[in-house]
XYZ file of N, CA and C in Angstrom:
471
model
N 30.557 109.045 93.333
C 31.692 109.227 94.224
C 32.228 107.857 94.631
N 33.543 107.780 94.696
C 34.209 106.523 95.021
C 34.626 106.501 96.490
N 34.224 105.438 97.201
C 34.607 105.245 98.595
C 35.598 104.107 98.678
N 36.707 104.347 99.368
C 37.653 103.287 99.735
C 37.197 102.772 101.089
N 36.870 101.485 101.181
C 36.373 100.898 102.419
C 37.388 99.895 102.939
N 38.223 100.342 103.871
C 39.301 99.506 104.386
C 39.033 98.998 105.788
N 39.644 97.877 106.101
C 39.520 97.313 107.441
C 39.832 95.834 107.426
N 39.587 95.223 108.554
C 39.886 93.800 108.724
C 39.115 92.963 107.708
N 39.806 92.009 107.089
C 39.172 91.133 106.109
C 39.834 89.752 106.115
N 40.419 89.403 107.255
C 41.205 88.178 107.289
C 40.455 86.978 107.858
N 39.200 87.139 108.202
C 38.399 85.995 108.645
C 37.100 85.977 107.845
N 36.441 84.846 107.864
C 35.170 84.722 107.148
C 34.162 85.741 107.685
N 34.141 85.922 109.005
C 33.189 86.856 109.614
C 33.464 88.292 109.180
N 34.731 88.709 109.189
C 35.033 90.094 108.807
C 34.829 90.314 107.308
N 35.058 89.273 106.516
C 34.770 89.402 105.089
C 33.274 89.583 104.853
N 32.469 88.852 105.603
C 31.012 88.993 105.471
C 30.570 90.391 105.892
N 31.158 90.917 106.964
C 30.807 92.256 107.429
C 31.188 93.307 106.391
N 32.399 93.190 105.816
C 32.829 94.141 104.785
C 31.906 94.057 103.572
N 31.513 92.845 103.178
C 30.606 92.687 102.035
C 29.265 93.366 102.319
N 28.784 93.260 103.547
C 27.533 93.912 103.941
C 27.672 95.430 103.864
N 28.786 95.951 104.372
C 29.031 97.392 104.288
C 29.083 97.857 102.834
N 29.843 97.123 102.009
C 29.989 97.500 100.602
C 28.641 97.529 99.899
N 27.795 96.532 100.186
C 26.465 96.482 99.578
C 25.625 97.682 100.026
N 25.715 98.043 101.291
C 24.967 99.191 101.798
C 25.435 100.486 101.134
N 26.745 100.654 100.997
C 27.276 101.855 100.348
C 26.843 101.930 98.887
N 26.876 100.796 98.203
C 26.453 100.773 96.796
C 24.963 101.069 96.670
N 24.158 100.534 97.589
C 22.718 100.791 97.572
C 22.423 102.278 97.778
N 23.309 102.964 98.470
C 23.155 104.410 98.674
C 23.512 105.188 97.414
N 24.232 104.558 96.479
C 24.608 105.230 95.238
C 26.094 105.500 95.079
N 26.911 104.988 96.004
C 28.353 105.184 95.913
C 28.999 104.049 95.127
N 30.127 104.364 94.492
C 31.022 103.326 93.982
C 31.914 102.935 95.155
N 32.320 101.675 95.218
C 33.130 101.214 96.346
C 34.374 100.502 95.836
N 35.513 100.875 96.410
C 36.764 100.134 96.195
C 37.091 99.490 97.525
N 37.077 98.164 97.527
C 37.320 97.418 98.752
C 38.460 96.433 98.505
N 39.505 96.476 99.326
C 40.638 95.580 99.107
C 40.242 94.109 98.982
N 39.261 93.665 99.757
C 38.912 92.245 99.706
C 38.301 91.847 98.368
N 37.796 92.807 97.611
C 37.209 92.510 96.308
C 38.238 92.508 95.183
N 39.459 92.883 95.482
C 40.538 92.909 94.488
C 41.078 91.490 94.339
N 40.551 90.767 93.366
C 40.894 89.349 93.205
C 42.357 89.119 92.832
N 42.984 90.088 92.174
C 44.390 89.910 91.788
C 45.276 89.719 93.017
N 44.923 90.375 94.114
C 45.763 90.264 95.306
C 45.131 89.446 96.425
N 43.831 89.220 96.372
C 43.188 88.554 97.504
C 42.482 87.251 97.183
N 42.678 86.725 95.995
C 42.165 85.392 95.676
C 43.281 84.395 95.987
N 43.399 84.060 97.263
C 44.528 83.234 97.729
C 44.503 81.826 97.144
N 43.336 81.357 96.738
C 43.228 80.012 96.173
C 43.907 79.897 94.807
N 44.080 81.014 94.145
C 44.667 80.987 92.807
C 46.064 81.603 92.747
N 46.658 81.846 93.889
C 48.034 82.342 93.912
C 48.992 81.199 93.576
N 50.025 81.533 92.869
C 51.095 80.573 92.602
C 52.301 80.985 93.443
N 53.290 80.152 93.510
C 54.488 80.538 94.255
C 55.097 81.790 93.642
N 55.114 81.851 92.317
C 55.685 83.015 91.634
C 54.900 84.288 91.946
N 53.563 84.227 91.861
C 52.785 85.428 92.153
C 52.851 85.781 93.637
N 52.942 84.781 94.493
C 53.026 85.030 95.932
C 54.353 85.695 96.323
N 55.398 85.438 95.536
C 56.706 86.037 95.826
C 56.681 87.563 95.738
N 55.718 88.116 95.017
C 55.616 89.572 94.865
C 54.278 90.105 95.373
N 53.598 89.312 96.180
C 52.273 89.689 96.652
C 52.308 90.918 97.559
N 53.286 91.021 98.427
C 53.366 92.164 99.332
C 53.436 93.481 98.549
N 54.255 93.499 97.514
C 54.385 94.712 96.703
C 53.067 95.038 95.981
N 52.394 93.999 95.481
C 51.118 94.209 94.787
C 50.047 94.738 95.741
N 49.975 94.157 96.938
C 48.990 94.613 97.914
C 49.231 96.090 98.237
N 50.472 96.437 98.519
C 50.802 97.828 98.831
C 50.420 98.747 97.676
N 50.783 98.366 96.467
C 50.512 99.188 95.283
C 49.004 99.347 95.064
N 48.274 98.233 95.053
C 46.838 98.290 94.764
C 46.080 99.086 95.826
N 46.351 98.807 97.102
C 45.618 99.507 98.165
C 45.960 100.990 98.193
N 47.217 101.332 97.948
C 47.608 102.745 97.917
C 46.911 103.468 96.774
N 46.865 102.860 95.616
C 46.156 103.464 94.476
C 44.675 103.631 94.812
N 44.086 102.614 95.444
C 42.683 102.711 95.836
C 42.421 103.895 96.736
N 43.303 104.116 97.712
C 43.139 105.267 98.618
C 43.351 106.581 97.879
N 44.348 106.626 96.997
C 44.647 107.864 96.279
C 43.519 108.266 95.337
N 42.817 107.289 94.777
C 41.749 107.594 93.827
C 40.404 107.841 94.492
N 40.286 107.551 95.776
C 39.010 107.662 96.475
C 38.609 109.108 96.729
N 37.312 109.342 96.679
C 36.743 110.633 97.049
C 36.463 110.697 98.547
N 36.218 109.536 99.138
C 35.926 109.387 100.564
C 36.608 108.114 101.030
N 37.125 108.120 102.248
C 37.787 106.931 102.792
C 37.137 106.567 104.118
N 36.893 105.270 104.289
C 36.376 104.744 105.550
C 37.330 103.655 106.020
N 37.700 103.721 107.294
C 38.544 102.690 107.890
C 37.862 102.088 109.108
N 37.884 100.776 109.194
C 37.505 100.092 110.428
C 38.768 100.030 111.285
N 38.682 100.501 112.520
C 39.853 100.618 113.390
C 39.953 99.427 114.334
N 41.135 98.818 114.359
C 41.458 97.776 115.335
C 42.976 97.755 115.477
N 43.454 97.745 116.705
C 44.906 97.697 116.932
C 45.549 96.501 116.249
N 44.806 95.432 116.119
C 45.353 94.185 115.577
C 45.360 94.139 114.056
N 44.720 95.084 113.405
C 44.666 95.099 111.949
C 45.831 95.932 111.422
N 46.974 95.294 111.327
C 48.221 95.992 111.014
C 48.152 96.721 109.675
N 47.621 96.077 108.653
C 47.552 96.708 107.338
C 46.755 98.000 107.362
N 45.601 97.979 108.012
C 44.778 99.183 108.098
C 45.473 100.260 108.919
N 46.175 99.881 109.972
C 46.924 100.863 110.766
C 47.959 101.564 109.891
N 48.616 100.823 109.009
C 49.596 101.428 108.093
C 48.878 102.368 107.129
N 47.723 101.953 106.628
C 46.964 102.808 105.714
C 46.565 104.119 106.399
N 46.142 104.033 107.649
C 45.786 105.246 108.396
C 47.010 106.152 108.524
N 48.169 105.563 108.795
C 49.405 106.338 108.861
C 49.730 107.003 107.532
N 49.519 106.273 106.435
C 49.740 106.863 105.112
C 48.836 108.075 104.910
N 47.573 107.946 105.295
C 46.633 109.057 105.119
C 47.024 110.242 105.997
N 47.464 109.983 107.226
C 47.878 111.077 108.112
C 49.085 111.809 107.523
N 50.026 111.069 106.948
C 51.181 111.698 106.318
C 50.761 112.479 105.083
N 49.842 111.907 104.315
C 49.344 112.595 103.127
C 48.691 113.921 103.516
N 47.960 113.901 104.639
C 47.312 115.112 105.118
C 48.360 116.153 105.470
N 49.475 115.738 106.054
C 50.525 116.686 106.433
C 51.224 117.256 105.201
N 51.292 116.472 104.124
C 52.018 116.878 102.928
C 51.177 117.673 101.923
N 49.854 117.591 102.031
C 48.998 118.232 101.040
C 47.985 119.137 101.720
N 47.571 120.137 100.989
C 46.577 121.065 101.533
C 45.190 120.437 101.565
N 44.925 119.517 100.651
C 43.599 118.904 100.625
C 43.730 117.389 100.576
N 42.768 116.734 101.167
C 42.700 115.286 101.154
C 41.238 114.907 101.313
N 40.866 113.692 100.941
C 39.450 113.326 101.000
C 38.955 113.219 102.441
N 37.638 113.325 102.647
C 37.098 113.085 103.981
C 37.425 111.647 104.402
N 37.810 111.479 105.664
C 38.162 110.159 106.184
C 37.311 109.899 107.419
N 36.683 108.728 107.443
C 35.837 108.323 108.563
C 36.398 107.049 109.193
N 36.149 106.897 110.482
C 36.650 105.743 111.225
C 35.523 105.138 112.048
N 35.491 103.811 112.088
C 34.517 103.122 112.937
C 35.159 101.876 113.524
N 34.481 101.319 114.518
C 34.969 100.103 115.167
C 33.781 99.241 115.556
N 33.953 97.930 115.384
C 32.914 96.986 115.793
C 33.254 96.325 117.123
N 34.287 96.809 117.785
C 34.702 96.193 119.048
C 33.583 96.376 120.078
N 32.990 95.279 120.511
C 31.853 95.350 121.424
C 32.252 95.793 122.822
N 33.556 95.876 123.073
C 34.026 96.296 124.391
C 34.097 97.812 124.543
N 33.879 98.549 123.464
C 33.917 100.016 123.559
C 32.790 100.490 124.462
N 33.107 101.379 125.363
C 32.122 101.863 126.330
C 32.437 103.295 126.726
N 31.439 103.977 127.246
C 31.635 105.324 127.766
C 31.633 105.356 129.287
N 31.528 104.197 129.934
C 31.551 104.192 131.392
C 32.986 104.415 131.871
N 33.147 105.079 133.015
C 34.502 105.325 133.522
C 35.218 104.014 133.859
N 36.439 103.902 133.412
C 37.266 102.734 133.711
C 38.635 103.241 134.142
N 39.264 102.553 135.071
C 40.553 103.015 135.574
C 41.566 101.882 135.607
N 42.817 102.284 135.642
C 43.899 101.318 135.790
C 43.847 100.208 134.763
N 44.080 98.995 135.236
C 44.086 97.839 134.341
C 42.689 97.276 134.098
N 41.686 97.878 134.683
C 40.312 97.400 134.510
C 39.635 98.130 133.340
N 40.275 98.064 132.217
C 39.738 98.687 131.010
C 39.249 97.600 130.073
N 38.130 97.886 129.426
C 37.575 96.930 128.472
C 38.474 96.788 127.257
N 38.858 97.930 126.707
C 39.706 97.950 125.515
C 40.280 99.359 125.374
N 41.242 99.507 124.525
C 41.765 100.833 124.231
C 42.354 100.817 122.830
N 42.479 101.992 122.266
C 43.112 102.144 120.964
C 44.505 102.701 121.221
N 45.484 102.154 120.533
C 46.836 102.685 120.638
C 46.781 104.194 120.453
N 47.397 104.933 121.362
C 47.267 106.385 121.363
C 47.977 107.059 120.187
N 49.037 106.481 119.673
C 49.656 107.035 118.466
C 48.689 106.891 117.295
N 48.081 105.716 117.190
C 47.081 105.478 116.150
C 45.914 106.446 116.314
N 45.451 106.631 117.542
C 44.325 107.530 117.778
C 44.700 108.975 117.435
N 45.925 109.364 117.692
C 46.386 110.684 117.295
C 46.317 110.865 115.788
N 46.720 109.836 115.032
C 46.625 109.896 113.566
C 45.165 110.000 113.142
N 44.292 109.234 113.789
C 42.859 109.279 113.486
C 42.317 110.682 113.715
N 42.629 111.259 114.872
C 42.124 112.603 115.189
C 42.680 113.668 114.251
N 43.885 113.460 113.735
C 44.444 114.425 112.780
C 43.661 114.426 111.471
N 43.020 113.311 111.168
C 42.256 113.184 109.931
C 40.769 113.492 110.108
N 40.259 113.222 111.300
C 38.849 113.501 111.567
C 38.680 113.748 113.062
N 38.431 114.994 113.462
C 38.329 115.318 114.883
C 37.222 114.573 115.620
N 36.294 113.962 114.886
C 35.242 113.168 115.539
C 35.780 111.823 116.022
N 36.963 111.452 115.585
C 37.556 110.194 116.028
C 36.817 108.988 115.480
N 36.602 108.018 116.341
C 35.951 106.767 115.945
C 34.459 106.892 116.187
N 33.703 106.688 115.137
C 32.249 106.786 115.189
C 31.639 105.399 115.011
N 30.333 105.322 115.098
C 29.649 104.074 114.773
C 29.447 104.018 113.256
N 29.260 102.829 112.724
C 28.976 102.672 111.298
C 27.727 103.482 110.937
N 26.712 103.435 111.782
C 25.460 104.129 111.512
C 25.662 105.647 111.445
N 26.497 106.189 112.301
C 26.784 107.627 112.252
C 27.470 107.999 110.937
N 28.390 107.152 110.496
C 29.090 107.419 109.235
C 28.115 107.375 108.070
N 27.266 106.360 108.026
C 26.290 106.245 106.942
C 25.410 107.493 106.889
N 25.013 107.989 108.022
C 24.189 109.204 108.074
C 24.978 110.400 107.525
N 26.238 110.526 107.910
C 27.061 111.644 107.419
C 27.341 111.544 105.917
N 27.419 110.332 105.396
C 27.698 110.158 103.973
C 26.573 110.711 103.078
N 25.405 110.831 103.619
C 24.269 111.317 102.827
C 24.507 112.707 102.262
N 25.340 113.513 102.917
C 25.613 114.858 102.408
C 26.443 114.816 101.117
N 27.067 113.689 100.827
C 27.932 113.585 99.643
C 27.168 113.076 98.424
N 25.900 112.718 98.607
C 25.125 112.187 97.466
C 24.515 113.305 96.651
């Protein structure tokens, strides 16, 4: 089974985290399609001006194909990860347009997430509510921990 593993990959730390996730998924027996591993679009050291002029179109095309071919999709959620937010929107629209779509899971590494009551402006963090609505339309469990997702993935092996 092929998993699309999307999320933040724009810093060395997030790239290392994605690589760790991908290795764990592969060790479980899944195939993984991860945007950061797509060297045609993400090897910035070897981009030329000519290839960079069409990079946006290539990124959109490659990532969309990756999601369309996936049997399972996992997204790391962050308001600041614009590309992933667009991908989540694409999946929510796909769900509205089709009777079937792959299982979609969401997680967050934001250490400010908490279950303690918070009010007014004294909130640790929040997820954009439109984004959260799209997430809930795809998976009523909303945002889970990585460990919860890994446990749920075992049913697909």
